[in-house]
Amino acid sequence: MTDFLQLFFSGMATGAIYALAALGFTLLWQASGTINFAQGEFVMLPAFMMLGFLSLGAPMAVSFSMTVVLAVFLLGWVFKRGLVDPLFKFGMMPIVVATIGLSIAMRNGLRAGYSAEAHPFPSLFADKLFNIAGVTITLADVGTFSIALVLVFATQAFMTKTVTGRAMQAVAQNTESASVLGINVPRMIFYAFAINAILAVAAALLVTPTYLAKFDMGESLGTKAFFAAIIGGFNNSRGALLGGLIVGVCENLAAAYISPAYKDAVALVIFMVVILFKPQGLLGKKEERKV
């Protein structure tokens, strides 16, 4: 039983990492009707930005703040204006293809222009262990899970309880009606991309100490985050957390009790089962959208 609990709590921490990346998928879909398959690379790039500022001697708080500013510009404004806006009128498929191409370009560009090596990244948390009834839990696991929980519920509250959040969702549901009602459609869509960029920086801060800063860290993270978002419900921020935790825990249990060779297939299997029996996800709801 102790081994099971150890695997379970370790999987919760891993799942929180997936949930942070999955939150970007759900946010962009809820607020702009966009799917970004470069989401994993949107976490990878801020990690290297922060490393760059840290290497210049900047404190972590300053490095984080400067990275947020750069990310909002590059991953928010430039991404929206340079890629999404020109393609949005042609439907979702061109955006999907373009963001897949963007993810490949970002990975290979970083590998060729900077480094193919993995770089250590400082953790926010001290190297401290807690032993509870024979189960060892690290402070980093507790901290990552706690911050992920706060970010998920804060995002959900913002989208459902604030005027701006509801306006962003109205734009995603029907841009024409939102415009008639006096909502500034371009501004609301930009807010979605800007918030997604900020969340990506927060995810990078928490994820990179575990994944290390490397050019391909976003590939696996992005794929599992997408599966987690679908499993939990693509139009529900809390679904991102639920999906991430399910994938993280099941991966750990499968690796221990079946075989490590099946670990990476777990997310795909759960994803396939969920879309067969509950296509909208475990916490998602059916919706109709009109652009």
CSV table of C-alpha atoms in Angstrom, one decimal:
chain,number,residue,atom,x,y,z
A,1,MET,CA,0.0,0.0,0.0
A,2,THR,CA,2.9,2.4,0.8
A,3,ASP,CA,4.4,1.8,-2.7
A,4,PHE,CA,1.0,2.6,-4.3
A,5,LEU,CA,0.6,5.8,-2.3
A,6,GLN,CA,4.2,6.8,-3.2
A,7,LEU,CA,3.4,6.3,-6.9
A,8,PHE,CA,0.1,8.1,-6.5
A,9,PHE,CA,1.5,11.3,-4.9
A,10,SER,CA,4.4,11.3,-7.3
A,11,GLY,CA,2.0,11.0,-10.2
A,12,MET,CA,-0.1,13.9,-8.8
A,13,ALA,CA,3.0,16.2,-9.0
A,14,THR,CA,3.7,15.0,-12.6
A,15,GLY,CA,0.0,15.5,-13.4
A,16,ALA,CA,0.1,19.1,-12.1
A,17,ILE,CA,2.9,19.8,-14.7
A,18,TYR,CA,0.7,18.4,-17.5
A,19,ALA,CA,-2.2,20.4,-16.1
A,20,LEU,CA,-0.3,23.7,-16.3
A,21,ALA,CA,0.4,23.2,-20.0
A,22,ALA,CA,-3.1,21.9,-20.7
A,23,LEU,CA,-4.5,25.0,-19.1
A,24,GLY,CA,-3.1,27.0,-22.1
A,25,PHE,CA,-5.1,24.8,-24.5
A,26,THR,CA,-8.4,25.3,-22.6
A,27,LEU,CA,-7.9,29.0,-22.2
A,28,LEU,CA,-7.2,29.7,-25.9
A,29,TRP,CA,-10.2,27.5,-26.9
A,30,GLN,CA,-12.5,29.1,-24.3
A,31,ALA,CA,-11.5,32.7,-25.1
A,32,SER,CA,-10.5,32.7,-28.8
A,33,GLY,CA,-11.7,29.5,-30.4
A,34,THR,CA,-8.0,28.7,-31.2
A,35,ILE,CA,-6.0,25.5,-30.9
A,36,ASN,CA,-2.3,26.0,-30.5
A,37,PHE,CA,-0.2,22.8,-31.1
A,38,ALA,CA,3.0,24.7,-30.3
A,39,GLN,CA,1.8,25.0,-26.6
A,40,GLY,CA,4.6,22.8,-25.4
A,41,GLU,CA,7.2,25.0,-27.1
A,42,PHE,CA,5.4,28.0,-25.6
A,43,VAL,CA,6.6,26.6,-22.3
A,44,MET,CA,10.0,25.7,-23.6
A,45,LEU,CA,10.9,29.1,-24.9
A,46,PRO,CA,10.3,31.1,-21.7
A,47,ALA,CA,12.5,28.6,-19.9
A,48,PHE,CA,15.5,29.5,-22.0
A,49,MET,CA,14.6,33.2,-21.7
A,50,MET,CA,14.7,33.0,-18.0
A,51,LEU,CA,18.0,31.0,-18.2
A,52,GLY,CA,19.4,33.8,-20.3
A,53,PHE,CA,18.5,36.5,-17.8
A,54,LEU,CA,19.8,34.4,-14.9
A,55,SER,CA,23.1,33.9,-16.7
A,56,LEU,CA,23.5,37.7,-16.8
A,57,GLY,CA,23.2,37.8,-13.0
A,58,ALA,CA,19.6,38.8,-12.7
A,59,PRO,CA,17.7,37.5,-9.7
A,60,MET,CA,14.9,35.0,-10.3
A,61,ALA,CA,12.1,37.5,-9.7
A,62,VAL,CA,13.6,39.9,-12.2
A,63,SER,CA,14.3,37.1,-14.7
A,64,PHE,CA,10.7,36.0,-14.4
A,65,SER,CA,9.3,39.5,-14.8
A,66,MET,CA,11.4,40.3,-17.9
A,67,THR,CA,10.4,36.9,-19.4
A,68,VAL,CA,6.7,37.7,-18.8
A,69,VAL,CA,7.1,40.9,-20.8
A,70,LEU,CA,8.9,39.2,-23.6
A,71,ALA,CA,6.5,36.3,-23.7
A,72,VAL,CA,3.4,38.6,-23.9
A,73,PHE,CA,5.0,40.3,-26.8
A,74,LEU,CA,6.3,37.3,-28.7
A,75,LEU,CA,3.9,34.5,-27.7
A,76,GLY,CA,1.0,36.8,-27.3
A,77,TRP,CA,1.0,39.8,-29.7
A,78,VAL,CA,3.4,38.6,-32.4
A,79,PHE,CA,1.9,35.1,-32.5
A,80,LYS,CA,-1.7,36.4,-32.7
A,81,ARG,CA,-1.0,39.1,-35.3
A,82,GLY,CA,1.6,37.2,-37.4
A,83,LEU,CA,0.0,33.7,-37.5
A,84,VAL,CA,-3.5,33.4,-36.1
A,85,ASP,CA,-5.1,36.6,-37.5
A,86,PRO,CA,-4.2,36.0,-41.1
A,87,LEU,CA,-5.4,32.3,-40.9
A,88,PHE,CA,-8.4,32.6,-38.6
A,89,LYS,CA,-10.8,33.5,-41.4
A,90,PHE,CA,-9.9,30.3,-43.2
A,91,GLY,CA,-11.1,28.1,-40.4
A,92,MET,CA,-9.3,25.9,-37.7
A,93,MET,CA,-7.4,23.5,-39.9
A,94,PRO,CA,-4.9,26.1,-41.3
A,95,ILE,CA,-4.2,27.2,-37.7
A,96,VAL,CA,-3.6,23.7,-36.6
A,97,VAL,CA,-1.2,22.9,-39.4
A,98,ALA,CA,0.6,26.3,-38.9
A,99,THR,CA,1.1,25.8,-35.2
A,100,ILE,CA,2.4,22.2,-35.7
A,101,GLY,CA,4.9,23.8,-38.2
A,102,LEU,CA,5.7,26.5,-35.7
A,103,SER,CA,6.5,23.9,-33.0
A,104,ILE,CA,8.9,22.1,-35.3
A,105,ALA,CA,10.5,25.4,-36.3
A,106,MET,CA,10.9,26.5,-32.7
A,107,ARG,CA,12.5,23.2,-31.6
A,108,ASN,CA,14.9,22.9,-34.5
A,109,GLY,CA,15.7,26.7,-34.4
A,110,LEU,CA,16.7,26.5,-30.7
A,111,ARG,CA,18.8,23.3,-31.3
A,112,ALA,CA,20.7,24.8,-34.2
A,113,GLY,CA,21.0,28.4,-32.9
A,114,TYR,CA,21.6,27.8,-29.2
A,115,SER,CA,22.2,24.2,-27.9
A,116,ALA,CA,21.1,20.6,-28.2
A,117,GLU,CA,22.2,19.9,-24.6
A,118,ALA,CA,20.0,19.8,-21.6
A,119,HIS,CA,20.6,22.7,-19.1
A,120,PRO,CA,19.8,22.5,-15.4
A,121,PHE,CA,17.2,25.0,-14.1
A,122,PRO,CA,17.0,26.3,-10.5
A,123,SER,CA,14.0,25.2,-8.5
A,124,LEU,CA,11.8,27.6,-6.6
A,125,PHE,CA,11.7,25.1,-3.7
A,126,ALA,CA,14.2,23.9,-1.3
A,127,ASP,CA,15.4,20.3,-1.5
A,128,LYS,CA,13.3,19.2,1.4
A,129,LEU,CA,11.5,15.9,2.0
A,130,PHE,CA,8.4,15.1,4.0
A,131,ASN,CA,7.8,11.6,5.3
A,132,ILE,CA,4.1,10.9,6.1
A,133,ALA,CA,3.2,7.3,7.1
A,134,GLY,CA,6.2,5.9,5.1
A,135,VAL,CA,5.3,8.0,2.0
A,136,THR,CA,8.1,10.4,0.9
A,137,ILE,CA,6.9,13.7,-0.6
A,138,THR,CA,9.2,16.5,-1.8
A,139,LEU,CA,8.5,20.2,-1.2
A,140,ALA,CA,8.8,20.7,-4.9
A,141,ASP,CA,6.0,18.2,-5.5
A,142,VAL,CA,3.8,19.9,-3.0
A,143,GLY,CA,4.6,23.4,-4.3
A,144,THR,CA,4.1,22.6,-7.9
A,145,PHE,CA,0.8,20.9,-7.2
A,146,SER,CA,-0.4,23.8,-5.0
A,147,ILE,CA,0.6,26.5,-7.5
A,148,ALA,CA,-1.0,24.6,-10.4
A,149,LEU,CA,-4.2,24.3,-8.4
A,150,VAL,CA,-4.3,28.0,-7.7
A,151,LEU,CA,-3.6,28.9,-11.4
A,152,VAL,CA,-6.3,26.6,-12.7
A,153,PHE,CA,-9.0,27.9,-10.3
A,154,ALA,CA,-7.9,31.5,-10.7
A,155,THR,CA,-8.2,31.2,-14.5
A,156,GLN,CA,-11.6,29.5,-14.2
A,157,ALA,CA,-12.8,32.2,-11.8
A,158,PHE,CA,-11.6,34.9,-14.1
A,159,MET,CA,-13.3,33.4,-17.2
A,160,THR,CA,-16.6,32.8,-15.4
A,161,LYS,CA,-16.9,35.5,-12.7
A,162,THR,CA,-15.5,38.7,-14.3
A,163,VAL,CA,-16.9,40.9,-17.0
A,164,THR,CA,-13.8,40.7,-19.1
A,165,GLY,CA,-13.7,36.9,-18.8
A,166,ARG,CA,-17.3,36.5,-19.9
A,167,ALA,CA,-16.7,38.9,-22.7
A,168,MET,CA,-13.8,36.8,-23.9
A,169,GLN,CA,-16.0,33.7,-23.9
A,170,ALA,CA,-18.7,35.6,-25.8
A,171,VAL,CA,-16.2,36.5,-28.5
A,172,ALA,CA,-15.2,32.8,-28.9
A,173,GLN,CA,-18.8,31.7,-29.0
A,174,ASN,CA,-20.0,34.2,-31.6
A,175,THR,CA,-17.8,37.1,-32.7
A,176,GLU,CA,-20.5,38.8,-34.7
A,177,SER,CA,-23.0,38.9,-31.9
A,178,ALA,CA,-20.2,40.0,-29.4
A,179,SER,CA,-19.3,42.9,-31.7
A,180,VAL,CA,-23.0,44.0,-32.0
A,181,LEU,CA,-23.2,44.0,-28.2
A,182,GLY,CA,-20.3,46.5,-28.1
A,183,ILE,CA,-17.5,44.1,-27.1
A,184,ASN,CA,-14.1,45.0,-28.4
A,185,VAL,CA,-13.4,41.7,-30.2
A,186,PRO,CA,-9.7,42.2,-31.1
A,187,ARG,CA,-8.9,43.4,-27.6
A,188,MET,CA,-10.6,40.4,-26.0
A,189,ILE,CA,-8.8,37.9,-28.3
A,190,PHE,CA,-5.5,39.6,-27.5
A,191,TYR,CA,-6.2,39.3,-23.8
A,192,ALA,CA,-6.6,35.5,-24.3
A,193,PHE,CA,-3.2,35.2,-26.0
A,194,ALA,CA,-1.5,37.5,-23.4
A,195,ILE,CA,-2.8,35.5,-20.5
A,196,ASN,CA,-1.8,32.3,-22.2
A,197,ALA,CA,1.8,33.7,-22.5
A,198,ILE,CA,1.9,34.5,-18.8
A,199,LEU,CA,0.6,31.1,-17.9
A,200,ALA,CA,3.3,29.6,-20.2
A,201,VAL,CA,6.0,31.5,-18.2
A,202,ALA,CA,4.6,30.3,-14.9
A,203,ALA,CA,4.5,26.7,-16.3
A,204,ALA,CA,8.1,27.0,-17.4
A,205,LEU,CA,9.2,28.2,-14.0
A,206,LEU,CA,7.7,25.1,-12.4
A,207,VAL,CA,8.2,22.5,-15.1
A,208,THR,CA,11.8,23.1,-16.1
A,209,PRO,CA,13.5,22.0,-12.9
A,210,THR,CA,12.0,18.6,-13.6
A,211,TYR,CA,12.2,18.4,-17.4
A,212,LEU,CA,15.5,20.4,-17.7
A,213,ALA,CA,15.8,23.2,-20.3
A,214,LYS,CA,16.3,21.4,-23.6
A,215,PHE,CA,15.1,22.1,-27.1
A,216,ASP,CA,12.7,19.1,-27.2
A,217,MET,CA,11.2,19.5,-23.7
A,218,GLY,CA,8.0,20.8,-25.2
A,219,GLU,CA,7.3,17.9,-27.6
A,220,SER,CA,6.3,15.3,-25.0
A,221,LEU,CA,4.8,18.0,-22.7
A,222,GLY,CA,2.7,19.5,-25.4
A,223,THR,CA,1.3,16.1,-26.5
A,224,LYS,CA,0.4,14.9,-23.0
A,225,ALA,CA,-1.1,18.3,-22.2
A,226,PHE,CA,-3.3,18.2,-25.3
A,227,PHE,CA,-4.5,14.7,-24.3
A,228,ALA,CA,-5.1,15.9,-20.7
A,229,ALA,CA,-7.1,18.9,-22.0
A,230,ILE,CA,-9.3,16.6,-24.1
A,231,ILE,CA,-9.7,14.1,-21.3
A,232,GLY,CA,-10.8,16.7,-18.7
A,233,GLY,CA,-12.9,18.8,-21.1
A,234,PHE,CA,-11.5,21.2,-23.6
A,235,ASN,CA,-13.9,24.0,-22.6
A,236,ASN,CA,-13.3,23.8,-18.9
A,237,SER,CA,-10.2,25.0,-17.0
A,238,ARG,CA,-10.8,22.6,-14.1
A,239,GLY,CA,-10.9,19.9,-16.7
A,240,ALA,CA,-7.2,20.7,-17.5
A,241,LEU,CA,-6.3,19.9,-13.9
A,242,LEU,CA,-8.4,16.7,-13.8
A,243,GLY,CA,-7.0,15.5,-17.1
A,244,GLY,CA,-3.5,16.2,-16.1
A,245,LEU,CA,-3.8,14.5,-12.8
A,246,ILE,CA,-5.4,11.4,-14.4
A,247,VAL,CA,-2.6,11.1,-16.9
A,248,GLY,CA,0.2,11.7,-14.4
A,249,VAL,CA,-1.1,9.2,-11.9
A,250,CYS,CA,-2.0,6.5,-14.5
A,251,GLU,CA,1.5,6.9,-16.1
A,252,ASN,CA,3.2,6.3,-12.8
A,253,LEU,CA,1.1,3.3,-11.9
A,254,ALA,CA,1.4,1.7,-15.4
A,255,ALA,CA,5.2,2.2,-15.4
A,256,ALA,CA,5.5,0.5,-12.0
A,257,TYR,CA,2.9,-2.3,-12.2
A,258,ILE,CA,2.9,-3.1,-15.9
A,259,SER,CA,6.1,-1.9,-17.7
A,260,PRO,CA,7.9,1.4,-18.2
A,261,ALA,CA,7.7,0.7,-21.9
A,262,TYR,CA,4.0,1.5,-21.8
A,263,LYS,CA,4.3,4.7,-19.8
A,264,ASP,CA,4.1,7.1,-22.8
A,265,ALA,CA,1.1,5.2,-24.3
A,266,VAL,CA,-1.1,5.6,-21.2
A,267,ALA,CA,-2.2,9.2,-22.1
A,268,LEU,CA,-3.2,8.0,-25.6
A,269,VAL,CA,-5.2,5.1,-24.4
A,270,ILE,CA,-7.1,7.2,-21.8
A,271,PHE,CA,-7.7,9.8,-24.5
A,272,MET,CA,-9.1,7.3,-26.9
A,273,VAL,CA,-11.5,5.8,-24.3
A,274,VAL,CA,-12.8,9.2,-23.2
A,275,ILE,CA,-13.5,10.5,-26.7
A,276,LEU,CA,-15.3,7.3,-27.6
A,277,PHE,CA,-17.7,7.4,-24.6
A,278,LYS,CA,-17.7,11.1,-23.6
A,279,PRO,CA,-16.4,13.2,-26.6
A,280,GLN,CA,-16.8,16.5,-24.7
A,281,GLY,CA,-14.5,15.3,-21.9
A,282,LEU,CA,-15.1,14.4,-18.3
A,283,LEU,CA,-16.0,18.0,-17.2
A,284,GLY,CA,-16.7,19.5,-20.6
A,285,LYS,CA,-20.0,20.4,-22.1
A,286,LYS,CA,-21.4,20.4,-25.6
A,287,GLU,CA,-21.2,23.7,-27.4
A,288,GLU,CA,-22.0,25.3,-30.7
A,289,ARG,CA,-19.8,28.1,-32.0
A,290,LYS,CA,-20.3,30.6,-34.8
A,291,VAL,CA,-17.4,32.8,-36.0
